[in-house]
mmCIF file of C-alpha atoms in Angstrom:
data_model
loop_
_atom_site.group_PDB
_atom_site.id
_atom_site.type_symbol
_atom_site.label_atom_id
_atom_site.label_comp_id
_atom_site.label_asym_id
_atom_site.label_seq_id
_atom_site.Cartn_x
_atom_site.Cartn_y
_atom_site.Cartn_z
ATOM 1 C CA GLY A 1 -15.465 104.891 75.965
ATOM 2 C CA ALA A 2 -18.688 106.569 76.929
ATOM 3 C CA VAL A 3 -18.928 109.592 79.188
ATOM 4 C CA VAL A 4 -21.526 109.395 81.927
ATOM 5 C CA SER A 5 -22.383 112.125 84.388
ATOM 6 C CA GLN A 6 -24.420 112.114 87.566
ATOM 7 C CA HIS A 7 -25.942 114.994 89.459
ATOM 8 C CA PRO A 8 -25.709 115.763 92.256
ATOM 9 C CA SER A 9 -22.458 114.192 93.377
ATOM 10 C CA ARG A 10 -23.445 114.547 97.012
ATOM 11 C CA VAL A 11 -26.726 115.265 98.719
ATOM 12 C CA ILE A 12 -27.784 115.536 102.333
ATOM 13 C CA CYS A 13 -31.480 115.548 103.098
ATOM 14 C CA LYS A 14 -33.855 115.245 105.997
ATOM 15 C CA SER A 15 -35.770 112.079 106.663
ATOM 16 C CA GLY A 16 -39.090 112.058 104.833
ATOM 17 C CA THR A 17 -38.033 114.186 101.900
ATOM 18 C CA SER A 18 -37.532 113.048 98.310
ATOM 19 C CA VAL A 19 -34.289 113.240 96.371
ATOM 20 C CA LYS A 20 -33.819 113.084 92.604
ATOM 21 C CA ILE A 21 -30.582 111.844 91.064
ATOM 22 C CA GLU A 22 -29.860 112.390 87.380
ATOM 23 C CA CYS A 23 -27.760 110.171 85.146
ATOM 24 C CA ARG A 24 -26.755 111.480 81.732
ATOM 25 C CA SER A 25 -25.051 109.815 78.810
ATOM 26 C CA LEU A 26 -23.064 112.683 77.335
ATOM 27 C CA ASP A 27 -21.718 111.339 74.083
ATOM 28 C CA PHE A 28 -24.178 108.760 72.784
ATOM 29 C CA GLN A 29 -27.786 107.719 73.055
ATOM 30 C CA ALA A 30 -28.394 104.959 75.560
ATOM 31 C CA THR A 31 -31.570 102.944 75.367
ATOM 32 C CA THR A 32 -30.616 101.023 78.477
ATOM 33 C CA MET A 33 -29.234 102.366 81.733
ATOM 34 C CA PHE A 34 -28.775 100.648 85.056
ATOM 35 C CA TRP A 35 -28.963 101.835 88.643
ATOM 36 C CA TYR A 36 -26.736 100.268 91.277
ATOM 37 C CA ARG A 37 -26.324 100.816 94.983
ATOM 38 C CA GLN A 38 -23.088 100.354 96.900
ATOM 39 C CA PHE A 39 -22.660 100.160 100.660
ATOM 40 C CA PRO A 40 -19.293 100.950 102.267
ATOM 41 C CA LYS A 41 -16.659 98.366 101.386
ATOM 42 C CA LYS A 42 -19.261 96.301 99.546
ATOM 43 C CA SER A 43 -19.758 95.559 95.902
ATOM 44 C CA LEU A 44 -22.328 97.013 93.560
ATOM 45 C CA MET A 45 -25.850 95.685 93.806
ATOM 46 C CA LEU A 46 -28.204 96.127 90.879
ATOM 47 C CA MET A 47 -31.381 97.981 91.772
ATOM 48 C CA ALA A 48 -33.122 98.307 88.425
ATOM 49 C CA THR A 49 -32.777 98.357 84.670
ATOM 50 C CA SER A 50 -34.026 101.503 83.009
ATOM 51 C CA ASN A 51 -35.211 101.326 79.403
ATOM 52 C CA GLU A 52 -36.041 104.425 77.422
ATOM 53 C CA GLY A 53 -39.756 104.785 76.846
ATOM 54 C CA SER A 54 -40.826 101.904 79.048
ATOM 55 C CA LYS A 55 -41.170 101.028 82.707
ATOM 56 C CA ALA A 56 -38.068 100.119 84.636
ATOM 57 C CA THR A 57 -37.414 96.543 85.676
ATOM 58 C CA TYR A 58 -36.671 96.274 89.378
ATOM 59 C CA GLU A 59 -34.613 93.621 91.119
ATOM 60 C CA GLN A 60 -36.181 91.470 93.768
ATOM 61 C CA GLY A 61 -36.379 93.290 97.076
ATOM 62 C CA VAL A 62 -36.196 96.789 95.581
ATOM 63 C CA GLU A 63 -39.359 98.802 96.218
ATOM 64 C CA LYS A 64 -40.461 100.370 92.955
ATOM 65 C CA ASP A 65 -42.691 102.880 94.729
ATOM 66 C CA LYS A 66 -39.789 104.060 96.836
ATOM 67 C CA PHE A 67 -37.165 104.189 94.103
ATOM 68 C CA LEU A 68 -38.854 105.821 91.123
ATOM 69 C CA ILE A 69 -37.001 105.541 87.849
ATOM 70 C CA ASN A 70 -37.764 107.584 84.756
ATOM 71 C CA HIS A 71 -35.901 107.150 81.473
ATOM 72 C CA ALA A 72 -37.583 109.908 79.523
ATOM 73 C CA SER A 73 -34.955 110.379 76.852
ATOM 74 C CA LEU A 74 -32.060 108.506 75.276
ATOM 75 C CA THR A 75 -29.574 110.513 77.308
ATOM 76 C CA LEU A 76 -31.227 110.897 80.696
ATOM 77 C CA SER A 77 -32.435 108.573 83.414
ATOM 78 C CA THR A 78 -33.505 109.752 86.852
ATOM 79 C CA LEU A 79 -33.757 107.945 90.171
ATOM 80 C CA THR A 80 -35.996 109.509 92.792
ATOM 81 C CA VAL A 81 -35.713 108.257 96.342
ATOM 82 C CA THR A 82 -39.101 109.033 97.852
ATOM 83 C CA SER A 83 -39.688 109.610 101.559
ATOM 84 C CA ALA A 84 -36.044 108.948 102.273
ATOM 85 C CA HIS A 85 -34.961 107.351 105.531
ATOM 86 C CA PRO A 86 -31.504 107.003 107.080
ATOM 87 C CA GLU A 87 -31.254 103.414 105.838
ATOM 88 C CA ASP A 88 -31.441 104.764 102.277
ATOM 89 C CA SER A 89 -28.105 106.478 102.816
ATOM 90 C CA SER A 90 -25.744 104.946 100.299
ATOM 91 C CA PHE A 91 -23.694 105.471 97.163
ATOM 92 C CA TYR A 92 -25.878 105.324 94.057
ATOM 93 C CA ILE A 93 -24.212 104.687 90.708
ATOM 94 C CA CYS A 94 -25.691 104.539 87.244
ATOM 95 C CA SER A 95 -24.272 102.857 84.187
ATOM 96 C CA VAL A 96 -25.076 102.983 80.502
ATOM 97 C CA HIS A 97 -25.091 100.100 78.103
ATOM 98 C CA ASP A 98 -22.911 100.914 75.130
ATOM 99 C CA SER A 99 -23.765 98.703 72.179
ATOM 100 C CA ARG A 100 -21.490 100.485 69.704
ATOM 101 C CA GLY A 101 -19.002 97.863 68.565
ATOM 102 C CA LYS A 102 -18.372 95.316 71.300
ATOM 103 C CA GLU A 103 -20.908 96.020 74.014
ATOM 104 C CA THR A 104 -19.792 97.183 77.412
ATOM 105 C CA GLN A 105 -21.036 99.273 80.306
ATOM 106 C CA TYR A 106 -19.705 102.582 81.505
ATOM 107 C CA PHE A 107 -20.389 103.985 84.928
ATOM 108 C CA GLY A 108 -21.124 107.422 86.227
ATOM 109 C CA PRO A 109 -19.136 108.995 89.073
ATOM 110 C CA GLY A 110 -21.806 108.137 91.636
ATOM 111 C CA THR A 111 -24.003 110.099 94.032
ATOM 112 C CA ARG A 112 -23.456 109.963 97.773
ATOM 113 C CA LEU A 113 -26.785 110.259 99.600
ATOM 114 C CA LEU A 114 -26.931 110.956 103.317
ATOM 115 C CA VAL A 115 -30.333 110.995 104.984
ATOM 116 C CA LEU A 116 -30.428 112.572 108.413
ATOM 117 C CA GLU B 1 -27.294 80.796 90.829
ATOM 118 C CA ASP B 2 -24.755 82.927 89.001
ATOM 119 C CA GLN B 3 -21.804 83.808 91.214
ATOM 120 C CA VAL B 4 -18.601 85.784 91.013
ATOM 121 C CA THR B 5 -15.859 85.364 93.618
ATOM 122 C CA GLN B 6 -12.763 87.502 93.815
ATOM 123 C CA SER B 7 -9.591 86.764 95.733
ATOM 124 C CA PRO B 8 -7.760 87.906 97.648
ATOM 125 C CA GLU B 9 -10.026 90.410 99.367
ATOM 126 C CA ALA B 10 -7.055 92.679 99.975
ATOM 127 C CA LEU B 11 -3.516 92.703 98.633
ATOM 128 C CA ARG B 12 -0.543 94.752 99.731
ATOM 129 C CA LEU B 13 2.419 95.032 97.381
ATOM 130 C CA GLN B 14 5.679 96.876 97.277
ATOM 131 C CA GLU B 15 6.264 99.056 94.271
ATOM 132 C CA GLY B 16 7.581 96.852 91.461
ATOM 133 C CA GLU B 17 6.309 93.624 93.031
ATOM 134 C CA SER B 18 4.180 91.913 90.381
ATOM 135 C CA SER B 19 1.134 89.856 91.322
ATOM 136 C CA SER B 20 -2.233 88.584 90.124
ATOM 137 C CA LEU B 21 -5.827 89.043 91.181
ATOM 138 C CA ASN B 22 -8.277 86.214 90.686
ATOM 139 C CA CYS B 23 -11.917 86.224 89.628
ATOM 140 C CA SER B 24 -13.689 82.885 89.523
ATOM 141 C CA TYR B 25 -17.196 82.591 88.182
ATOM 142 C CA THR B 26 -20.051 80.128 88.045
ATOM 143 C CA VAL B 27 -22.606 81.263 85.526
ATOM 144 C CA SER B 28 -25.057 79.852 83.059
ATOM 145 C CA GLY B 29 -23.856 81.198 79.756
ATOM 146 C CA LEU B 30 -21.097 83.796 79.964
ATOM 147 C CA ARG B 31 -21.612 86.691 77.618
ATOM 148 C CA GLY B 32 -18.678 88.744 78.827
ATOM 149 C CA LEU B 33 -16.363 89.261 81.782
ATOM 150 C CA PHE B 34 -15.505 92.794 82.790
ATOM 151 C CA TRP B 35 -12.751 94.323 84.891
ATOM 152 C CA TYR B 36 -13.160 97.734 86.483
ATOM 153 C CA ARG B 37 -11.027 99.896 88.711
ATOM 154 C CA GLN B 38 -12.739 101.862 91.471
ATOM 155 C CA ASP B 39 -11.139 104.618 93.508
ATOM 156 C CA PRO B 40 -12.697 105.607 96.862
ATOM 157 C CA GLY B 41 -15.839 107.678 96.441
ATOM 158 C CA LYS B 42 -15.902 107.307 92.669
ATOM 159 C CA GLY B 43 -17.689 105.204 90.102
ATOM 160 C CA PRO B 44 -16.017 102.180 88.507
ATOM 161 C CA GLU B 45 -13.653 102.922 85.635
ATOM 162 C CA PHE B 46 -13.790 100.475 82.743
ATOM 163 C CA LEU B 47 -10.617 98.480 82.100
ATOM 164 C CA PHE B 48 -11.324 95.389 79.974
ATOM 165 C CA THR B 49 -13.977 93.110 78.582
ATOM 166 C CA LEU B 50 -13.138 89.482 77.792
ATOM 167 C CA TYR B 51 -15.510 87.333 75.805
ATOM 168 C CA SER B 52 -14.009 83.878 75.303
ATOM 169 C CA ALA B 53 -11.584 81.497 76.969
ATOM 170 C CA GLY B 54 -8.022 82.141 75.928
ATOM 171 C CA GLU B 55 -8.566 85.813 75.304
ATOM 172 C CA GLU B 56 -6.061 88.284 76.734
ATOM 173 C CA LYS B 57 -6.051 92.071 76.888
ATOM 174 C CA GLU B 58 -3.417 94.516 78.083
ATOM 175 C CA LYS B 59 -3.347 98.106 79.191
ATOM 176 C CA GLU B 60 -0.154 99.610 80.557
ATOM 177 C CA ARG B 61 0.840 97.487 83.573
ATOM 178 C CA LEU B 62 -2.368 95.459 83.543
ATOM 179 C CA LYS B 63 -3.096 92.252 81.673
ATOM 180 C CA ALA B 64 -6.359 90.342 81.881
ATOM 181 C CA THR B 65 -6.789 86.714 80.915
ATOM 182 C CA LEU B 66 -9.810 84.435 80.756
ATOM 183 C CA THR B 67 -10.409 80.696 81.099
ATOM 184 C CA LYS B 68 -13.689 78.803 81.246
ATOM 185 C CA LYS B 69 -13.802 79.133 85.023
ATOM 186 C CA GLU B 70 -11.823 82.192 85.994
ATOM 187 C CA SER B 71 -10.072 85.364 84.997
ATOM 188 C CA PHE B 72 -6.814 86.828 86.209
ATOM 189 C CA LEU B 73 -5.748 90.426 86.337
ATOM 190 C CA HIS B 74 -1.968 90.493 86.275
ATOM 191 C CA ILE B 75 -0.249 93.610 87.526
ATOM 192 C CA THR B 76 3.347 93.984 86.403
ATOM 193 C CA ALA B 77 5.706 96.227 88.362
ATOM 194 C CA PRO B 78 2.889 98.115 90.081
ATOM 195 C CA LYS B 79 3.191 101.722 91.157
ATOM 196 C CA PRO B 80 1.485 103.476 94.085
ATOM 197 C CA GLU B 81 -1.032 105.019 91.670
ATOM 198 C CA ASP B 82 -2.297 101.516 90.893
ATOM 199 C CA SER B 83 -3.739 101.393 94.406
ATOM 200 C CA ALA B 84 -7.515 100.959 94.081
ATOM 201 C CA THR B 85 -10.264 98.379 94.322
ATOM 202 C CA TYR B 86 -10.462 96.145 91.274
ATOM 203 C CA LEU B 87 -13.881 94.799 90.472
ATOM 204 C CA CYS B 88 -14.715 91.814 88.320
ATOM 205 C CA ALA B 89 -18.184 91.461 86.811
ATOM 206 C CA VAL B 90 -19.935 89.080 84.458
ATOM 207 C CA GLN B 91 -22.721 89.487 81.977
ATOM 208 C CA VAL B 92 -24.736 86.355 81.352
ATOM 209 C CA GLY B 93 -27.291 85.112 78.872
ATOM 210 C CA ILE B 94 -27.850 85.574 75.169
ATOM 211 C CA GLN B 95 -29.602 88.924 75.308
ATOM 212 C CA ALA B 96 -27.595 92.091 74.858
ATOM 213 C CA GLY B 97 -27.850 94.909 77.341
ATOM 214 C CA THR B 98 -28.275 92.915 80.526
ATOM 215 C CA ALA B 99 -26.909 94.073 83.855
ATOM 216 C CA LEU B 100 -23.630 92.981 85.365
ATOM 217 C CA ILE B 101 -23.112 90.718 88.337
ATOM 218 C CA PHE B 102 -20.222 91.940 90.439
ATOM 219 C CA GLY B 103 -17.752 90.258 92.713
ATOM 220 C CA LYS B 104 -16.841 91.929 95.996
ATOM 221 C CA GLY B 105 -13.578 93.275 94.669
ATOM 222 C CA THR B 106 -9.905 93.149 95.569
ATOM 223 C CA THR B 107 -8.454 96.188 97.290
ATOM 224 C CA LEU B 108 -4.906 96.692 96.153
ATOM 225 C CA SER B 109 -2.433 98.830 98.074
ATOM 226 C CA VAL B 110 0.955 99.543 96.534
ATOM 227 C CA SER B 111 3.567 101.186 98.709
ATOM 228 C CA SER B 112 6.717 102.911 97.539
#
């Protein structure tokens, strides 16, 4: 399977600040990555699809100006939570689309964001 | 609307007590059905992908099966380390590289 890393694993920030989360595909080049959000004891909700070299596609209800996604290379996608508020506190998880052989998706370890 | 429903929501088993988790789906054009394991505070760990009705896959004590309406994850003689939340997800449509639609998961607790 693919190896996916996320950084940081945990972050605490003050309300109004911006936080950048990195998602890296460590062992293959991923043209497509996904960003999900997970609330406690809830399932994963897709936020956006990140395609290398093009603008991200956001799901309905996700503010693109608040959650900035940049997929600048085939191994790195970043999610920036701008002007964070306590309601943005959540577990953010990225995944990469692996099209080698039978396609599947592999997930990163997640980033826990707490906004005070 | 594409939907994925998992049952039960929670399951408690004794070590060695086999059981099954259910994932039923209503989608327009199944491309693949995925099973993941998620431990608390971690990202989902890939287990299986099933693509067509009748397909089965096994990994250690886990066996996943697929019909046209649902998938089962059978756990044979579970151990405490199998305790986790098991997530089912579907990929729909004809285009590769689309996102997954997740069910709410089944939280499995195995006691010794």
